[in-house]
């Protein structure tokens, strides 16, 4: 058998002959053919995601998803989900990506894939302004008679139920109106991420106040959630996200919400 000339052999190697092909991306292929990026979001986690009564979507992560879609030559189609069903919706393929304050948790990471984190935050209370000094510590909150309101299905509820054993946990199914329960006196406080407490306090000046948002009880990361089994898509999102975090895109989109 004749041996190939070394020059020809090297040329074949450079050209990739005999090398495994790079893995494709069913998600990117579908987005390219449909020109639609399906985006799951709860629409109830301001300033990251909000769904108005007229069906209008807004928020930092909603705008970020639209920027990602444009980067992929598509438009963003928002798919409403809930905190209780968000993970299942991603796994079932009802959307290509989930955005809007999704905390990185082990149970979610077992079934889907997170992008690189874009926000680090933590759980802290928000209460009526005259009561702020009453709820500075977990022990202050975890007392009989203290009412902690939670939105079912997310990490806020999980934190409250795991942390407070003597306080009363009050379920409220609508995270868009949950802070009204505190304003109306039907609950004493809520524990949520500091970014949300700051935004809600700004919407209710002198009425609701964030409790030590710069020193939360926990630390956590927010990221976008993508389907398992499609690493090329996740890496494509990561490439876009890195650029958006360094070229001023995220700051520009966040500025109207965060000031």
PDB file of C-alpha atoms in Angstrom:
ATOM      1  CA  UNK A   1       0.000   0.000   0.000  1.00  0.00           C
ATOM      2  CA  UNK A   2       1.344   3.380  -1.005  1.00  0.00           C
ATOM      3  CA  UNK A   3       1.863   5.895   1.743  1.00  0.00           C
ATOM      4  CA  UNK A   4       0.358   9.345   1.359  1.00  0.00           C
ATOM      5  CA  UNK A   5       2.905  12.122   0.919  1.00  0.00           C
ATOM      6  CA  UNK A   6       3.479  13.907   4.205  1.00  0.00           C
ATOM      7  CA  UNK A   7       2.339  17.232   2.710  1.00  0.00           C
ATOM      8  CA  UNK A   8      -0.981  15.712   1.628  1.00  0.00           C
ATOM      9  CA  UNK A   9      -1.428  14.031   5.009  1.00  0.00           C
ATOM     10  CA  UNK A  10      -0.881  17.312   6.834  1.00  0.00           C
ATOM     11  CA  UNK A  11      -3.317  19.077   4.526  1.00  0.00           C
ATOM     12  CA  UNK A  12      -5.970  16.468   5.262  1.00  0.00           C
ATOM     13  CA  UNK A  13      -5.463  16.850   9.004  1.00  0.00           C
ATOM     14  CA  UNK A  14      -5.703  20.637   8.810  1.00  0.00           C
ATOM     15  CA  UNK A  15      -8.876  20.311   6.769  1.00  0.00           C
ATOM     16  CA  UNK A  16     -10.308  18.095   9.471  1.00  0.00           C
ATOM     17  CA  UNK A  17     -10.326  14.814   7.590  1.00  0.00           C
ATOM     18  CA  UNK A  18     -10.824  11.970  10.008  1.00  0.00           C
ATOM     19  CA  UNK A  19     -11.724  14.350  12.896  1.00  0.00           C
ATOM     20  CA  UNK A  20     -15.146  14.093  14.586  1.00  0.00           C
ATOM     21  CA  UNK A  21     -17.616  16.704  13.430  1.00  0.00           C
ATOM     22  CA  UNK A  22     -18.552  19.447  15.858  1.00  0.00           C
ATOM     23  CA  UNK A  23     -21.879  18.661  17.547  1.00  0.00           C
ATOM     24  CA  UNK A  24     -24.885  20.365  16.028  1.00  0.00           C
ATOM     25  CA  UNK A  25     -27.582  22.169  17.940  1.00  0.00           C
ATOM     26  CA  UNK A  26     -31.221  21.177  17.483  1.00  0.00           C
ATOM     27  CA  UNK A  27     -32.254  24.359  19.275  1.00  0.00           C
ATOM     28  CA  UNK A  28     -30.194  26.639  17.037  1.00  0.00           C
ATOM     29  CA  UNK A  29     -31.407  24.729  13.985  1.00  0.00           C
ATOM     30  CA  UNK A  30     -35.030  25.184  15.017  1.00  0.00           C
ATOM     31  CA  UNK A  31     -34.552  28.882  15.793  1.00  0.00           C
ATOM     32  CA  UNK A  32     -32.811  29.396  12.437  1.00  0.00           C
ATOM     33  CA  UNK A  33     -35.639  27.735  10.515  1.00  0.00           C
ATOM     34  CA  UNK A  34     -38.527  29.325  12.423  1.00  0.00           C
ATOM     35  CA  UNK A  35     -36.903  32.679  13.226  1.00  0.00           C
ATOM     36  CA  UNK A  36     -38.496  32.384  16.679  1.00  0.00           C
ATOM     37  CA  UNK A  37     -36.779  32.015  20.053  1.00  0.00           C
ATOM     38  CA  UNK A  38     -39.278  30.680  22.592  1.00  0.00           C
ATOM     39  CA  UNK A  39     -38.649  32.239  25.992  1.00  0.00           C
ATOM     40  CA  UNK A  40     -40.275  30.975  29.189  1.00  0.00           C
ATOM     41  CA  UNK A  41     -40.786  33.543  31.932  1.00  0.00           C
ATOM     42  CA  UNK A  42     -43.123  34.003  34.882  1.00  0.00           C
ATOM     43  CA  UNK A  43     -43.807  37.688  34.274  1.00  0.00           C
ATOM     44  CA  UNK A  44     -44.027  38.386  37.997  1.00  0.00           C
ATOM     45  CA  UNK A  45     -40.498  39.128  39.129  1.00  0.00           C
ATOM     46  CA  UNK A  46     -39.812  42.819  38.668  1.00  0.00           C
ATOM     47  CA  UNK A  47     -37.439  44.311  37.675  1.00  0.00           C
ATOM     48  CA  UNK A  48     -36.346  41.238  35.711  1.00  0.00           C
ATOM     49  CA  UNK A  49     -39.662  40.160  34.190  1.00  0.00           C
ATOM     50  CA  UNK A  50     -43.151  41.667  34.165  1.00  0.00           C
ATOM     51  CA  UNK A  51     -46.364  40.842  32.322  1.00  0.00           C
ATOM     52  CA  UNK A  52     -48.991  43.594  32.230  1.00  0.00           C
ATOM     53  CA  UNK A  53     -52.735  43.004  32.129  1.00  0.00           C
ATOM     54  CA  UNK A  54     -52.801  43.900  28.440  1.00  0.00           C
ATOM     55  CA  UNK A  55     -50.284  41.150  27.663  1.00  0.00           C
ATOM     56  CA  UNK A  56     -47.274  43.442  27.329  1.00  0.00           C
ATOM     57  CA  UNK A  57     -43.984  41.991  28.537  1.00  0.00           C
ATOM     58  CA  UNK A  58     -41.193  44.092  30.032  1.00  0.00           C
ATOM     59  CA  UNK A  59     -38.215  43.817  32.351  1.00  0.00           C
ATOM     60  CA  UNK A  60     -34.449  43.545  32.176  1.00  0.00           C
ATOM     61  CA  UNK A  61     -34.395  39.863  31.304  1.00  0.00           C
ATOM     62  CA  UNK A  62     -37.238  40.249  28.796  1.00  0.00           C
ATOM     63  CA  UNK A  63     -35.187  42.876  26.972  1.00  0.00           C
ATOM     64  CA  UNK A  64     -32.115  40.672  27.246  1.00  0.00           C
ATOM     65  CA  UNK A  65     -34.030  37.766  25.697  1.00  0.00           C
ATOM     66  CA  UNK A  66     -35.085  40.017  22.836  1.00  0.00           C
ATOM     67  CA  UNK A  67     -31.471  41.031  22.331  1.00  0.00           C
ATOM     68  CA  UNK A  68     -30.432  37.365  22.248  1.00  0.00           C
ATOM     69  CA  UNK A  69     -33.168  36.580  19.746  1.00  0.00           C
ATOM     70  CA  UNK A  70     -31.996  39.417  17.485  1.00  0.00           C
ATOM     71  CA  UNK A  71     -28.448  38.097  17.775  1.00  0.00           C
ATOM     72  CA  UNK A  72     -29.761  34.761  16.476  1.00  0.00           C
ATOM     73  CA  UNK A  73     -31.707  36.363  13.644  1.00  0.00           C
ATOM     74  CA  UNK A  74     -35.035  35.691  15.299  1.00  0.00           C
ATOM     75  CA  UNK A  75     -37.732  37.309  17.398  1.00  0.00           C
ATOM     76  CA  UNK A  76     -38.470  36.435  21.020  1.00  0.00           C
ATOM     77  CA  UNK A  77     -41.790  34.705  21.689  1.00  0.00           C
ATOM     78  CA  UNK A  78     -42.590  34.941  25.402  1.00  0.00           C
ATOM     79  CA  UNK A  79     -44.202  31.862  26.935  1.00  0.00           C
ATOM     80  CA  UNK A  80     -45.780  32.418  30.319  1.00  0.00           C
ATOM     81  CA  UNK A  81     -44.898  29.892  32.988  1.00  0.00           C
ATOM     82  CA  UNK A  82     -45.035  29.686  36.780  1.00  0.00           C
ATOM     83  CA  UNK A  83     -42.328  29.086  39.339  1.00  0.00           C
ATOM     84  CA  UNK A  84     -43.819  25.666  40.023  1.00  0.00           C
ATOM     85  CA  UNK A  85     -43.781  24.614  36.345  1.00  0.00           C
ATOM     86  CA  UNK A  86     -40.792  26.543  34.938  1.00  0.00           C
ATOM     87  CA  UNK A  87     -38.342  23.640  35.091  1.00  0.00           C
ATOM     88  CA  UNK A  88     -40.834  21.162  33.634  1.00  0.00           C
ATOM     89  CA  UNK A  89     -41.601  23.545  30.781  1.00  0.00           C
ATOM     90  CA  UNK A  90     -37.921  23.768  29.841  1.00  0.00           C
ATOM     91  CA  UNK A  91     -37.429  20.014  30.098  1.00  0.00           C
ATOM     92  CA  UNK A  92     -40.568  19.329  28.041  1.00  0.00           C
ATOM     93  CA  UNK A  93     -39.364  21.631  25.256  1.00  0.00           C
ATOM     94  CA  UNK A  94     -42.122  24.205  25.588  1.00  0.00           C
ATOM     95  CA  UNK A  95     -39.449  26.873  25.334  1.00  0.00           C
ATOM     96  CA  UNK A  96     -35.819  27.205  24.307  1.00  0.00           C
ATOM     97  CA  UNK A  97     -34.671  29.209  27.321  1.00  0.00           C
ATOM     98  CA  UNK A  98     -36.088  30.419  30.645  1.00  0.00           C
ATOM     99  CA  UNK A  99     -35.325  33.895  31.965  1.00  0.00           C
ATOM    100  CA  UNK A 100     -36.492  36.266  34.671  1.00  0.00           C
ATOM    101  CA  UNK A 101     -34.698  35.848  37.974  1.00  0.00           C
ATOM    102  CA  UNK A 102     -34.112  32.091  37.816  1.00  0.00           C
ATOM    103  CA  UNK A 103     -31.931  31.085  40.754  1.00  0.00           C
ATOM    104  CA  UNK A 104     -29.248  28.464  40.239  1.00  0.00           C
ATOM    105  CA  UNK A 105     -30.314  25.431  42.273  1.00  0.00           C
ATOM    106  CA  UNK A 106     -29.169  21.785  42.277  1.00  0.00           C
ATOM    107  CA  UNK A 107     -32.592  20.379  41.419  1.00  0.00           C
ATOM    108  CA  UNK A 108     -32.863  22.576  38.339  1.00  0.00           C
ATOM    109  CA  UNK A 109     -29.275  21.799  37.334  1.00  0.00           C
ATOM    110  CA  UNK A 110     -30.015  18.065  37.481  1.00  0.00           C
ATOM    111  CA  UNK A 111     -32.569  18.305  34.679  1.00  0.00           C
ATOM    112  CA  UNK A 112     -31.540  21.336  32.644  1.00  0.00           C
ATOM    113  CA  UNK A 113     -28.422  23.436  32.063  1.00  0.00           C
ATOM    114  CA  UNK A 114     -27.698  26.884  33.426  1.00  0.00           C
ATOM    115  CA  UNK A 115     -25.770  29.501  31.548  1.00  0.00           C
ATOM    116  CA  UNK A 116     -23.005  31.386  33.257  1.00  0.00           C
ATOM    117  CA  UNK A 117     -24.470  33.527  36.063  1.00  0.00           C
ATOM    118  CA  UNK A 118     -25.163  37.161  35.283  1.00  0.00           C
ATOM    119  CA  UNK A 119     -26.305  38.329  38.738  1.00  0.00           C
ATOM    120  CA  UNK A 120     -25.310  37.525  42.314  1.00  0.00           C
ATOM    121  CA  UNK A 121     -27.862  38.289  44.985  1.00  0.00           C
ATOM    122  CA  UNK A 122     -29.433  36.866  48.123  1.00  0.00           C
ATOM    123  CA  UNK A 123     -32.582  36.555  50.204  1.00  0.00           C
ATOM    124  CA  UNK A 124     -33.503  39.494  52.413  1.00  0.00           C
ATOM    125  CA  UNK A 125     -36.746  40.764  53.959  1.00  0.00           C
ATOM    126  CA  UNK A 126     -39.024  43.554  52.831  1.00  0.00           C
ATOM    127  CA  UNK A 127     -41.548  44.951  55.292  1.00  0.00           C
ATOM    128  CA  UNK A 128     -43.578  48.041  56.082  1.00  0.00           C
ATOM    129  CA  UNK A 129     -41.135  50.855  56.727  1.00  0.00           C
ATOM    130  CA  UNK A 130     -42.074  51.409  60.411  1.00  0.00           C
ATOM    131  CA  UNK A 131     -41.377  47.700  61.079  1.00  0.00           C
ATOM    132  CA  UNK A 132     -37.950  47.381  59.449  1.00  0.00           C
ATOM    133  CA  UNK A 133     -36.065  47.264  62.758  1.00  0.00           C
ATOM    134  CA  UNK A 134     -38.247  44.361  63.924  1.00  0.00           C
ATOM    135  CA  UNK A 135     -37.095  41.937  61.218  1.00  0.00           C
ATOM    136  CA  UNK A 136     -33.343  42.258  60.978  1.00  0.00           C
ATOM    137  CA  UNK A 137     -32.455  38.645  61.759  1.00  0.00           C
ATOM    138  CA  UNK A 138     -33.865  35.192  61.149  1.00  0.00           C
ATOM    139  CA  UNK A 139     -34.595  34.934  64.877  1.00  0.00           C
ATOM    140  CA  UNK A 140     -36.518  38.212  64.762  1.00  0.00           C
ATOM    141  CA  UNK A 141     -38.733  36.818  62.021  1.00  0.00           C
ATOM    142  CA  UNK A 142     -39.099  33.250  63.246  1.00  0.00           C
ATOM    143  CA  UNK A 143     -41.486  34.019  66.090  1.00  0.00           C
ATOM    144  CA  UNK A 144     -45.111  33.067  66.707  1.00  0.00           C
ATOM    145  CA  UNK A 145     -47.443  35.678  65.303  1.00  0.00           C
ATOM    146  CA  UNK A 146     -45.119  36.878  62.524  1.00  0.00           C
ATOM    147  CA  UNK A 147     -46.693  36.342  59.104  1.00  0.00           C
ATOM    148  CA  UNK A 148     -44.322  35.640  56.212  1.00  0.00           C
ATOM    149  CA  UNK A 149     -45.997  35.730  52.804  1.00  0.00           C
ATOM    150  CA  UNK A 150     -44.636  33.485  50.029  1.00  0.00           C
ATOM    151  CA  UNK A 151     -45.292  32.815  46.367  1.00  0.00           C
ATOM    152  CA  UNK A 152     -45.603  29.038  45.851  1.00  0.00           C
ATOM    153  CA  UNK A 153     -43.139  27.079  43.765  1.00  0.00           C
ATOM    154  CA  UNK A 154     -39.978  29.162  43.850  1.00  0.00           C
ATOM    155  CA  UNK A 155     -36.875  29.608  45.944  1.00  0.00           C
ATOM    156  CA  UNK A 156     -38.574  32.249  48.111  1.00  0.00           C
ATOM    157  CA  UNK A 157     -41.078  29.702  49.375  1.00  0.00           C
ATOM    158  CA  UNK A 158     -38.354  27.093  49.793  1.00  0.00           C
ATOM    159  CA  UNK A 159     -36.225  29.452  51.865  1.00  0.00           C
ATOM    160  CA  UNK A 160     -39.150  30.458  54.074  1.00  0.00           C
ATOM    161  CA  UNK A 161     -40.335  26.922  54.764  1.00  0.00           C
ATOM    162  CA  UNK A 162     -36.830  25.646  55.461  1.00  0.00           C
ATOM    163  CA  UNK A 163     -35.871  28.597  57.669  1.00  0.00           C
ATOM    164  CA  UNK A 164     -38.961  29.632  59.616  1.00  0.00           C
ATOM    165  CA  UNK A 165     -40.512  26.978  61.820  1.00  0.00           C
ATOM    166  CA  UNK A 166     -42.441  29.146  64.282  1.00  0.00           C
ATOM    167  CA  UNK A 167     -43.574  32.036  62.124  1.00  0.00           C
ATOM    168  CA  UNK A 168     -46.761  31.645  60.085  1.00  0.00           C
ATOM    169  CA  UNK A 169     -46.237  31.046  56.367  1.00  0.00           C
ATOM    170  CA  UNK A 170     -48.946  32.692  54.279  1.00  0.00           C
ATOM    171  CA  UNK A 171     -49.376  31.487  50.691  1.00  0.00           C
ATOM    172  CA  UNK A 172     -50.259  34.033  48.041  1.00  0.00           C
ATOM    173  CA  UNK A 173     -50.500  32.609  44.506  1.00  0.00           C
ATOM    174  CA  UNK A 174     -49.916  35.832  42.553  1.00  0.00           C
ATOM    175  CA  UNK A 175     -46.377  37.172  42.830  1.00  0.00           C
ATOM    176  CA  UNK A 176     -47.414  40.315  40.962  1.00  0.00           C
ATOM    177  CA  UNK A 177     -49.685  41.382  43.835  1.00  0.00           C
ATOM    178  CA  UNK A 178     -47.944  39.715  46.741  1.00  0.00           C
ATOM    179  CA  UNK A 179     -46.437  42.933  48.074  1.00  0.00           C
ATOM    180  CA  UNK A 180     -49.926  44.425  48.374  1.00  0.00           C
ATOM    181  CA  UNK A 181     -50.518  41.853  51.120  1.00  0.00           C
ATOM    182  CA  UNK A 182     -47.812  43.531  53.199  1.00  0.00           C
ATOM    183  CA  UNK A 183     -49.073  47.030  52.406  1.00  0.00           C
ATOM    184  CA  UNK A 184     -52.607  46.023  53.437  1.00  0.00           C
ATOM    185  CA  UNK A 185     -51.403  44.459  56.698  1.00  0.00           C
ATOM    186  CA  UNK A 186     -52.439  40.924  55.802  1.00  0.00           C
ATOM    187  CA  UNK A 187     -48.778  39.849  56.058  1.00  0.00           C
ATOM    188  CA  UNK A 188     -45.842  41.304  57.946  1.00  0.00           C
ATOM    189  CA  UNK A 189     -43.029  40.708  55.481  1.00  0.00           C
ATOM    190  CA  UNK A 190     -41.684  38.734  52.572  1.00  0.00           C
ATOM    191  CA  UNK A 191     -38.208  37.344  52.063  1.00  0.00           C
ATOM    192  CA  UNK A 192     -37.046  37.575  48.462  1.00  0.00           C
ATOM    193  CA  UNK A 193     -33.992  38.543  46.466  1.00  0.00           C
ATOM    194  CA  UNK A 194     -32.448  41.909  47.266  1.00  0.00           C
ATOM    195  CA  UNK A 195     -32.883  43.204  43.710  1.00  0.00           C
ATOM    196  CA  UNK A 196     -36.640  42.714  44.018  1.00  0.00           C
ATOM    197  CA  UNK A 197     -36.845  44.292  47.477  1.00  0.00           C
ATOM    198  CA  UNK A 198     -35.048  47.385  46.202  1.00  0.00           C
ATOM    199  CA  UNK A 199     -37.363  47.722  43.233  1.00  0.00           C
ATOM    200  CA  UNK A 200     -40.533  47.208  45.266  1.00  0.00           C
ATOM    201  CA  UNK A 201     -39.366  49.694  47.887  1.00  0.00           C
ATOM    202  CA  UNK A 202     -38.849  52.244  45.128  1.00  0.00           C
ATOM    203  CA  UNK A 203     -42.418  51.653  43.940  1.00  0.00           C
ATOM    204  CA  UNK A 204     -43.796  52.106  47.468  1.00  0.00           C
ATOM    205  CA  UNK A 205     -41.703  54.961  48.910  1.00  0.00           C
ATOM    206  CA  UNK A 206     -42.216  55.411  52.611  1.00  0.00           C
ATOM    207  CA  UNK A 207     -44.514  52.388  52.734  1.00  0.00           C
ATOM    208  CA  UNK A 208     -42.324  49.358  52.004  1.00  0.00           C
ATOM    209  CA  UNK A 209     -38.640  49.218  52.875  1.00  0.00           C
ATOM    210  CA  UNK A 210     -35.960  46.670  52.039  1.00  0.00           C
ATOM    211  CA  UNK A 211     -34.264  45.245  55.128  1.00  0.00           C
ATOM    212  CA  UNK A 212     -30.438  45.243  54.773  1.00  0.00           C
ATOM    213  CA  UNK A 213     -30.412  44.441  51.021  1.00  0.00           C
ATOM    214  CA  UNK A 214     -26.637  44.901  51.015  1.00  0.00           C
ATOM    215  CA  UNK A 215     -26.244  42.130  53.596  1.00  0.00           C
ATOM    216  CA  UNK A 216     -28.762  39.413  52.678  1.00  0.00           C
ATOM    217  CA  UNK A 217     -29.284  36.218  54.633  1.00  0.00           C
ATOM    218  CA  UNK A 218     -27.999  34.111  51.737  1.00  0.00           C
ATOM    219  CA  UNK A 219     -25.990  34.431  48.554  1.00  0.00           C
ATOM    220  CA  UNK A 220     -27.194  33.014  45.275  1.00  0.00           C
ATOM    221  CA  UNK A 221     -26.721  33.374  41.535  1.00  0.00           C
ATOM    222  CA  UNK A 222     -29.156  34.122  38.740  1.00  0.00           C
ATOM    223  CA  UNK A 223     -28.683  32.566  35.320  1.00  0.00           C
ATOM    224  CA  UNK A 224     -30.678  31.587  32.271  1.00  0.00           C
ATOM    225  CA  UNK A 225     -31.914  28.007  31.987  1.00  0.00           C
ATOM    226  CA  UNK A 226     -31.450  26.002  28.786  1.00  0.00           C
ATOM    227  CA  UNK A 227     -32.412  22.452  27.780  1.00  0.00           C
ATOM    228  CA  UNK A 228     -30.122  19.568  28.637  1.00  0.00           C
ATOM    229  CA  UNK A 229     -28.416  17.758  25.776  1.00  0.00           C
ATOM    230  CA  UNK A 230     -27.704  20.824  23.658  1.00  0.00           C
ATOM    231  CA  UNK A 231     -24.301  22.147  24.779  1.00  0.00           C
ATOM    232  CA  UNK A 232     -23.781  24.063  21.542  1.00  0.00           C
ATOM    233  CA  UNK A 233     -26.862  26.172  22.236  1.00  0.00           C
ATOM    234  CA  UNK A 234     -25.867  26.814  25.850  1.00  0.00           C
ATOM    235  CA  UNK A 235     -22.393  27.890  24.768  1.00  0.00           C
ATOM    236  CA  UNK A 236     -23.871  30.144  22.082  1.00  0.00           C
ATOM    237  CA  UNK A 237     -25.974  31.830  24.779  1.00  0.00           C
ATOM    238  CA  UNK A 238     -22.919  32.107  27.023  1.00  0.00           C
ATOM    239  CA  UNK A 239     -20.938  33.769  24.237  1.00  0.00           C
ATOM    240  CA  UNK A 240     -23.698  36.332  23.757  1.00  0.00           C
ATOM    241  CA  UNK A 241     -24.083  36.821  27.519  1.00  0.00           C
ATOM    242  CA  UNK A 242     -20.375  37.475  28.068  1.00  0.00           C
ATOM    243  CA  UNK A 243     -20.448  40.127  25.380  1.00  0.00           C
ATOM    244  CA  UNK A 244     -23.635  41.712  26.731  1.00  0.00           C
ATOM    245  CA  UNK A 245     -22.125  41.967  30.208  1.00  0.00           C
ATOM    246  CA  UNK A 246     -18.949  43.647  28.946  1.00  0.00           C
ATOM    247  CA  UNK A 247     -20.095  45.830  26.043  1.00  0.00           C
ATOM    248  CA  UNK A 248     -22.673  47.764  28.054  1.00  0.00           C
ATOM    249  CA  UNK A 249     -25.800  45.984  26.755  1.00  0.00           C
ATOM    250  CA  UNK A 250     -26.891  44.667  30.161  1.00  0.00           C
ATOM    251  CA  UNK A 251     -26.183  47.999  31.853  1.00  0.00           C
ATOM    252  CA  UNK A 252     -28.158  49.882  29.187  1.00  0.00           C
ATOM    253  CA  UNK A 253     -31.172  47.591  29.505  1.00  0.00           C
ATOM    254  CA  UNK A 254     -31.034  47.573  33.312  1.00  0.00           C
ATOM    255  CA  UNK A 255     -30.701  51.339  33.734  1.00  0.00           C
ATOM    256  CA  UNK A 256     -34.410  52.209  33.273  1.00  0.00           C
ATOM    257  CA  UNK A 257     -35.312  49.692  35.991  1.00  0.00           C
ATOM    258  CA  UNK A 258     -32.495  50.148  38.463  1.00  0.00           C
ATOM    259  CA  UNK A 259     -31.765  53.855  37.984  1.00  0.00           C
TER     260      UNK A 259
END
